[in-house]
GROMACS .gro file of N, CA and C in nm:
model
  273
    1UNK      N    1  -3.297   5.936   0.186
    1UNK     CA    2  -3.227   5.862   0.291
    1UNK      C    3  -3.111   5.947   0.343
    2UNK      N    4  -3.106   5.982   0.472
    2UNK     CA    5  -3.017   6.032   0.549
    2UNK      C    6  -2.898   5.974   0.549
    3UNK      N    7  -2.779   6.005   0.567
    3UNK     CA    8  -2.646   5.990   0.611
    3UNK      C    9  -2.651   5.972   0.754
    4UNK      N   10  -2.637   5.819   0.850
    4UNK     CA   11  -2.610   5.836   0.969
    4UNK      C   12  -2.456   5.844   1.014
    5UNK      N   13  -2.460   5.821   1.134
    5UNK     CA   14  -2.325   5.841   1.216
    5UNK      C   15  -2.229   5.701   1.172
    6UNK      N   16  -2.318   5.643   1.099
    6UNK     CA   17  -2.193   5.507   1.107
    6UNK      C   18  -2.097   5.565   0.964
    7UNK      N   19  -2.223   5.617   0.839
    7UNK     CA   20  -2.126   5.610   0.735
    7UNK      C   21  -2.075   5.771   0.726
    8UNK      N   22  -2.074   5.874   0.868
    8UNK     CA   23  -2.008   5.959   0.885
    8UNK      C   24  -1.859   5.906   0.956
    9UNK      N   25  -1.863   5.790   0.992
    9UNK     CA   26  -1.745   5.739   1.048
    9UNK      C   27  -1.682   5.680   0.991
   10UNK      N   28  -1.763   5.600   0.895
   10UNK     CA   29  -1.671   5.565   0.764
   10UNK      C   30  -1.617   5.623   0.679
   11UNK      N   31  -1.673   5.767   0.656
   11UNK     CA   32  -1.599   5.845   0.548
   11UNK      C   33  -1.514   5.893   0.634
   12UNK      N   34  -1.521   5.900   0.764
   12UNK     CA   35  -1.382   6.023   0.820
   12UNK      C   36  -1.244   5.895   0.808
   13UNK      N   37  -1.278   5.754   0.832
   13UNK     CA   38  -1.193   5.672   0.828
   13UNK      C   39  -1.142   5.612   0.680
   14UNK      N   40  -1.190   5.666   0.633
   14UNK     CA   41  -1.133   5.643   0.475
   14UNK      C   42  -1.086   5.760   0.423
   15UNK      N   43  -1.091   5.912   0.445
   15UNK     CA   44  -1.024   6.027   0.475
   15UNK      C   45  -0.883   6.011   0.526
   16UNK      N   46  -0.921   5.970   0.640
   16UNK     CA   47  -0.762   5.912   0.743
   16UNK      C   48  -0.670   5.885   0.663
   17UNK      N   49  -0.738   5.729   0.581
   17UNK     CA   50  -0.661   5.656   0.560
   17UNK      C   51  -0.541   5.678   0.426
   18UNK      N   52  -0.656   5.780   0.345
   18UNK     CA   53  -0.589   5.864   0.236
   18UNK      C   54  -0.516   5.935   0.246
   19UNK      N   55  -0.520   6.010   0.330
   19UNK     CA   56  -0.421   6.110   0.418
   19UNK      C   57  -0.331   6.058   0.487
   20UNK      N   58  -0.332   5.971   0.521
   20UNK     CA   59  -0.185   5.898   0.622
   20UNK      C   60  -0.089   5.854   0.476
   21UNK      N   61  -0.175   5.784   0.388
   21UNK     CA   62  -0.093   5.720   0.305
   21UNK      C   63  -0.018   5.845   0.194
   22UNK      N   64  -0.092   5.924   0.155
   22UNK     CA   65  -0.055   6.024   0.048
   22UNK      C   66   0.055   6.119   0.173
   23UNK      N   67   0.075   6.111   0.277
   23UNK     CA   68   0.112   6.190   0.311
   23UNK      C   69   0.315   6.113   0.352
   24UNK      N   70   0.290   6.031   0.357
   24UNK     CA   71   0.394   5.888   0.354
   24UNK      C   72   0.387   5.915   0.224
   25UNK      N   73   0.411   5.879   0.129
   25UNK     CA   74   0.364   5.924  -0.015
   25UNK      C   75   0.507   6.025  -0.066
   26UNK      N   76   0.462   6.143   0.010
   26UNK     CA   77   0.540   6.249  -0.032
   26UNK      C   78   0.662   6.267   0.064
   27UNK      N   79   0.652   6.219   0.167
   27UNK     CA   80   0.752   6.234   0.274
   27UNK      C   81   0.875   6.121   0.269
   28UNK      N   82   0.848   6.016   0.189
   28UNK     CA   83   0.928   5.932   0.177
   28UNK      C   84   1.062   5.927   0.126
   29UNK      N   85   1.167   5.876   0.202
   29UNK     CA   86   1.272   5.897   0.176
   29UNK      C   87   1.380   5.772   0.115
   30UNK      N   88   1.281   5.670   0.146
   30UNK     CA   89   1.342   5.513   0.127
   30UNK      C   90   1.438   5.454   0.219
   31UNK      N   91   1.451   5.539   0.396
   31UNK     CA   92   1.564   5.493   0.449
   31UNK      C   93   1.469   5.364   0.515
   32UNK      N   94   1.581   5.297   0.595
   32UNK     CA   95   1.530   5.197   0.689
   32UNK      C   96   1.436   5.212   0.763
   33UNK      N   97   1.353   5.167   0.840
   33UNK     CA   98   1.241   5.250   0.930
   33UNK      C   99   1.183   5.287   0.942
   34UNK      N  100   1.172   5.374   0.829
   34UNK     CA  101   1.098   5.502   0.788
   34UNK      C  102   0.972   5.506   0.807
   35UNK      N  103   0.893   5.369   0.830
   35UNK     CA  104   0.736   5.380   0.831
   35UNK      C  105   0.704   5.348   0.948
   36UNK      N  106   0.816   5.297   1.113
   36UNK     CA  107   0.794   5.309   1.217
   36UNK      C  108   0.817   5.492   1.278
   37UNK      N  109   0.921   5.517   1.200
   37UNK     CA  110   0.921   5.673   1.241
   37UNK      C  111   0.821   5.727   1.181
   38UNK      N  112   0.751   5.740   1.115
   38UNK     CA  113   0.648   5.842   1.044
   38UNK      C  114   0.541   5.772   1.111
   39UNK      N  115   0.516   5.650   1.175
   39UNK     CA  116   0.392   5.572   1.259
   39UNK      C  117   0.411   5.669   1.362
   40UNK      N  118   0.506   5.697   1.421
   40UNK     CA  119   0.541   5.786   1.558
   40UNK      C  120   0.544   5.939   1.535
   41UNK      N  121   0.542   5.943   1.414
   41UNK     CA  122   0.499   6.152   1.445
   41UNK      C  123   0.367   6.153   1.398
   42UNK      N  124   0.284   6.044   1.324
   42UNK     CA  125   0.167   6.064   1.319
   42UNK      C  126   0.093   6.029   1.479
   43UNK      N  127   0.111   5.942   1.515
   43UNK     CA  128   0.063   5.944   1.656
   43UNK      C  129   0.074   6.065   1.765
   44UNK      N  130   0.223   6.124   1.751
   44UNK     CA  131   0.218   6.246   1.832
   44UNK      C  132   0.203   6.368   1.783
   45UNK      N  133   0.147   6.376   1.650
   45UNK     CA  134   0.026   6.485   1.551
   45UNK      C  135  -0.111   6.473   1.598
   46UNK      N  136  -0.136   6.337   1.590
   46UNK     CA  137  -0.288   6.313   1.578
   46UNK      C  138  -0.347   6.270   1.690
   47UNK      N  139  -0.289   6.175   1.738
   47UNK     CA  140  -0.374   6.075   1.787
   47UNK      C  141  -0.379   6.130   1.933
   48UNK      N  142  -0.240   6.159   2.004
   48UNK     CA  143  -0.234   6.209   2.142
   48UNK      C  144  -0.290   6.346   2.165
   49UNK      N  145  -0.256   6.427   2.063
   49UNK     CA  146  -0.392   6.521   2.074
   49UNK      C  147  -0.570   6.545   2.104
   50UNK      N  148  -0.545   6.431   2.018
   50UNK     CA  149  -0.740   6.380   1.996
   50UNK      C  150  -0.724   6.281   2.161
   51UNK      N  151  -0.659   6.285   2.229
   51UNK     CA  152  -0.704   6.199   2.315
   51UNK      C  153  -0.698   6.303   2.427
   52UNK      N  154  -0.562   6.358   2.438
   52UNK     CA  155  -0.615   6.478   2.541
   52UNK      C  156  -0.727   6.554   2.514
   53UNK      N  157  -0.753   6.635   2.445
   53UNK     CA  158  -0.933   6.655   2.418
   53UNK      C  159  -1.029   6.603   2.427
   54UNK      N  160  -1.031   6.464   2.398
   54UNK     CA  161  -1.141   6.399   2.496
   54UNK      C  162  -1.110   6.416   2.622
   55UNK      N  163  -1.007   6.404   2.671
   55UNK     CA  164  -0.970   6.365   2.823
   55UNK      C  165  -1.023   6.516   2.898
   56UNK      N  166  -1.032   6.629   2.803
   56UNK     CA  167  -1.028   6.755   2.921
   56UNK      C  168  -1.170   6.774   2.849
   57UNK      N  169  -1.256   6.727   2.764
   57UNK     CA  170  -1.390   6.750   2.715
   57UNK      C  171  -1.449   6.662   2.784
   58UNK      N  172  -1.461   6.515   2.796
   58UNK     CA  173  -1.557   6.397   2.884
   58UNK      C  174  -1.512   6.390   2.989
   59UNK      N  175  -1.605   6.356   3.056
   59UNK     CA  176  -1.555   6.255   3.170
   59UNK      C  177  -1.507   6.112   3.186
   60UNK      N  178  -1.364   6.082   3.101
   60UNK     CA  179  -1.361   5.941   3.041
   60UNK      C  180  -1.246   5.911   3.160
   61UNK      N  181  -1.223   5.958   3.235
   61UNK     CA  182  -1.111   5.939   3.374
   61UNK      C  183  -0.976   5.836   3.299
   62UNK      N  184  -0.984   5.732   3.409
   62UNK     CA  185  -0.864   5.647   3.358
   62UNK      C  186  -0.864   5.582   3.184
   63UNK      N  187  -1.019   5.602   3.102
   63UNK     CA  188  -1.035   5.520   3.012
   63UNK      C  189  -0.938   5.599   2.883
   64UNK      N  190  -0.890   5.726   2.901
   64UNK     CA  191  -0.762   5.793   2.809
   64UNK      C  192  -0.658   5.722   2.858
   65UNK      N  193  -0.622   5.681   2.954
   65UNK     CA  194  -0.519   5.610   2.967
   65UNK      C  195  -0.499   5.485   2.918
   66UNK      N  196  -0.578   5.399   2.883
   66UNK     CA  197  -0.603   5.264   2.813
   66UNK      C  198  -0.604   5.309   2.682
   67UNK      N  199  -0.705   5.425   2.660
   67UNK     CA  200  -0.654   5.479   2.528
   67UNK      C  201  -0.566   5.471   2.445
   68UNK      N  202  -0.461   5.581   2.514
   68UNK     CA  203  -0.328   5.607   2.437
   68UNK      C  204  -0.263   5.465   2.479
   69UNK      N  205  -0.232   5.384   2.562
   69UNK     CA  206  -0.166   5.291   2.563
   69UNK      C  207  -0.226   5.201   2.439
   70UNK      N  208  -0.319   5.169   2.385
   70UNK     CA  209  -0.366   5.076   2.260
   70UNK      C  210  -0.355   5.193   2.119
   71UNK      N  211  -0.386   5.300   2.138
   71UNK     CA  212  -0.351   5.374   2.022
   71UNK      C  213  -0.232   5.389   1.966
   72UNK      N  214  -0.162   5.471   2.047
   72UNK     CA  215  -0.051   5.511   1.979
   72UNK      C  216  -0.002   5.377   1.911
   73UNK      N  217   0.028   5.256   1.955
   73UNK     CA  218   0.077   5.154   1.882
   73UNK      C  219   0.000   5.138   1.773
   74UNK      N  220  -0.140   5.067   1.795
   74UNK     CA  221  -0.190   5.114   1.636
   74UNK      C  222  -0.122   5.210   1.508
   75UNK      N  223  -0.138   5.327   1.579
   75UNK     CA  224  -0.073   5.421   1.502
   75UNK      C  225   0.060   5.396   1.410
   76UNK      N  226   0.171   5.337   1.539
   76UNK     CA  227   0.309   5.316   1.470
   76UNK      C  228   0.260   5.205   1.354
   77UNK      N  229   0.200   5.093   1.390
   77UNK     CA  230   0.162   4.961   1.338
   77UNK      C  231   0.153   5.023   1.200
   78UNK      N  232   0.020   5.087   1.157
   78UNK     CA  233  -0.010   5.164   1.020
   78UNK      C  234   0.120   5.227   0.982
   79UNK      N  235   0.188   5.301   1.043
   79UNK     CA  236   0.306   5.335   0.964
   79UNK      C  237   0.428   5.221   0.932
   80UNK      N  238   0.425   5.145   1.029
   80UNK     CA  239   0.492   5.056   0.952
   80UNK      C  240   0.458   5.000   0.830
   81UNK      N  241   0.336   4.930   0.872
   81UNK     CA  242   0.272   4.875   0.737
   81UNK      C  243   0.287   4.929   0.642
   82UNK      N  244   0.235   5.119   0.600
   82UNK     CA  245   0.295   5.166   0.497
   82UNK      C  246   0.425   5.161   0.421
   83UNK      N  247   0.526   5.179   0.524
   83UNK     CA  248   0.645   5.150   0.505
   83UNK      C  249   0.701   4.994   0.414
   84UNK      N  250   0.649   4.876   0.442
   84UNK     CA  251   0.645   4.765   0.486
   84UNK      C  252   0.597   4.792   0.285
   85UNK      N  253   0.486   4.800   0.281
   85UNK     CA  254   0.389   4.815   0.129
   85UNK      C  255   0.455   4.903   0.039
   86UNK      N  256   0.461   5.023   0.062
   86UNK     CA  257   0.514   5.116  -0.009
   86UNK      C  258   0.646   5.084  -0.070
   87UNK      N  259   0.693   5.151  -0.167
   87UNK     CA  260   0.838   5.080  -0.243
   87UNK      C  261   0.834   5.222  -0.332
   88UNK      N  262   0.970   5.321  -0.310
   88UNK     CA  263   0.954   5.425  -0.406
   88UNK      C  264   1.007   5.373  -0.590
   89UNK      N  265   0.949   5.471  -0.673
   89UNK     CA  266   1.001   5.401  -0.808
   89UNK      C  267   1.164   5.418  -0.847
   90UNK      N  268   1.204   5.400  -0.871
   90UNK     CA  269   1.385   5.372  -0.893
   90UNK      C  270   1.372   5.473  -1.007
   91UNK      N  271   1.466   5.597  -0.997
   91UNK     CA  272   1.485   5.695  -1.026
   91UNK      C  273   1.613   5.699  -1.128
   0.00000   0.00000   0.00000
Protein backbone atom coordinates (compact mmCIF):
# COMPACT_ATOMS: atom_id res chain seq x y z
CA UNK A 1 0.00 0.00 0.00
CA UNK A 2 1.22 3.33 -1.19
CA UNK A 3 1.55 6.53 0.80
CA UNK A 4 -0.94 9.09 -0.81
CA UNK A 5 -1.00 12.86 -0.79
CA UNK A 6 -3.37 13.06 2.10
CA UNK A 7 -1.06 11.17 4.65
CA UNK A 8 1.93 13.15 2.91
CA UNK A 9 0.04 16.13 4.28
CA UNK A 10 -0.44 14.80 7.38
CA UNK A 11 3.00 14.02 8.15
CA UNK A 12 4.26 17.49 6.88
CA UNK A 13 1.50 18.86 9.39
CA UNK A 14 2.52 17.01 12.29
CA UNK A 15 6.30 17.95 11.39
CA UNK A 16 5.02 21.65 11.61
CA UNK A 17 3.53 21.15 14.51
CA UNK A 18 6.66 19.64 16.32
CA UNK A 19 8.72 22.18 15.09
CA UNK A 20 6.70 25.23 15.98
CA UNK A 21 6.33 23.81 19.43
CA UNK A 22 10.04 22.51 20.18
CA UNK A 23 11.10 25.55 18.72
CA UNK A 24 8.90 27.86 21.36
CA UNK A 25 10.36 25.25 23.55
CA UNK A 26 13.81 26.57 23.42
CA UNK A 27 13.19 30.16 22.66
CA UNK A 28 11.19 30.78 25.62
CA UNK A 29 11.72 33.37 27.84
CA UNK A 30 8.54 33.47 30.16
CA UNK A 31 7.85 37.24 29.38
CA UNK A 32 4.28 38.46 28.74
CA UNK A 33 3.27 37.85 25.12
CA UNK A 34 5.69 35.92 24.21
CA UNK A 35 3.54 33.42 22.22
CA UNK A 36 1.78 36.35 20.22
CA UNK A 37 5.34 37.57 19.34
CA UNK A 38 6.85 34.28 18.35
CA UNK A 39 3.06 33.66 16.43
CA UNK A 40 4.40 36.80 14.41
CA UNK A 41 8.01 35.85 13.44
CA UNK A 42 6.80 32.49 12.66
CA UNK A 43 4.36 33.86 10.21
CA UNK A 44 6.92 36.27 8.72
CA UNK A 45 9.55 33.06 8.51
CA UNK A 46 7.12 30.81 7.12
CA UNK A 47 4.05 31.44 6.14
CA UNK A 48 4.46 34.86 4.01
CA UNK A 49 7.15 33.31 2.25
CA UNK A 50 5.26 30.11 1.25
CA UNK A 51 2.66 32.42 0.02
CA UNK A 52 4.69 34.65 -2.12
CA UNK A 53 5.92 31.49 -3.92
CA UNK A 54 2.82 30.34 -4.68
CA UNK A 55 1.86 33.76 -5.74
CA UNK A 56 4.97 34.08 -8.35
CA UNK A 57 4.70 29.98 -9.10
CA UNK A 58 0.52 29.72 -9.84
CA UNK A 59 -1.70 31.56 -11.20
CA UNK A 60 -3.68 32.09 -7.87
CA UNK A 61 -4.17 36.16 -8.63
CA UNK A 62 -6.17 37.84 -5.84
CA UNK A 63 -6.62 34.25 -3.99
CA UNK A 64 -2.81 35.08 -2.06
CA UNK A 65 -4.39 37.89 -0.93
CA UNK A 66 -7.26 36.16 1.02
CA UNK A 67 -4.49 33.97 1.80
CA UNK A 68 -2.23 35.89 3.87
CA UNK A 69 -5.12 37.85 5.27
CA UNK A 70 -6.59 34.29 7.01
CA UNK A 71 -3.06 32.94 7.52
CA UNK A 72 -0.93 34.98 9.07
CA UNK A 73 -3.56 35.21 11.96
CA UNK A 74 -3.78 31.57 12.20
CA UNK A 75 -0.25 31.68 12.57
CA UNK A 76 -0.17 34.33 15.53
CA UNK A 77 -3.34 32.25 16.98
CA UNK A 78 -0.87 28.93 17.30
CA UNK A 79 1.64 31.02 18.90
CA UNK A 80 -0.41 32.27 21.24
CA UNK A 81 -1.90 29.15 22.11
CA UNK A 82 1.60 27.84 22.71
CA UNK A 83 2.28 30.53 24.84
CA UNK A 84 -1.17 30.30 26.54
CA UNK A 85 -0.18 26.05 27.23
CA UNK A 86 3.33 26.18 27.71
CA UNK A 87 4.55 27.11 31.41
CA UNK A 88 8.52 27.03 31.83
CA UNK A 89 9.73 24.76 34.96
CA UNK A 90 10.68 27.10 37.98
CA UNK A 91 14.32 27.09 38.19
Amino acid sequence: MQAGPSSAFFGSLLLFSFAFVWIFHYGCEGRKCEGLRYGLYMALLVTIPQILLWYGLQPVGEVAAWWLALEVPQIVLLGWMAGAIYKPKET
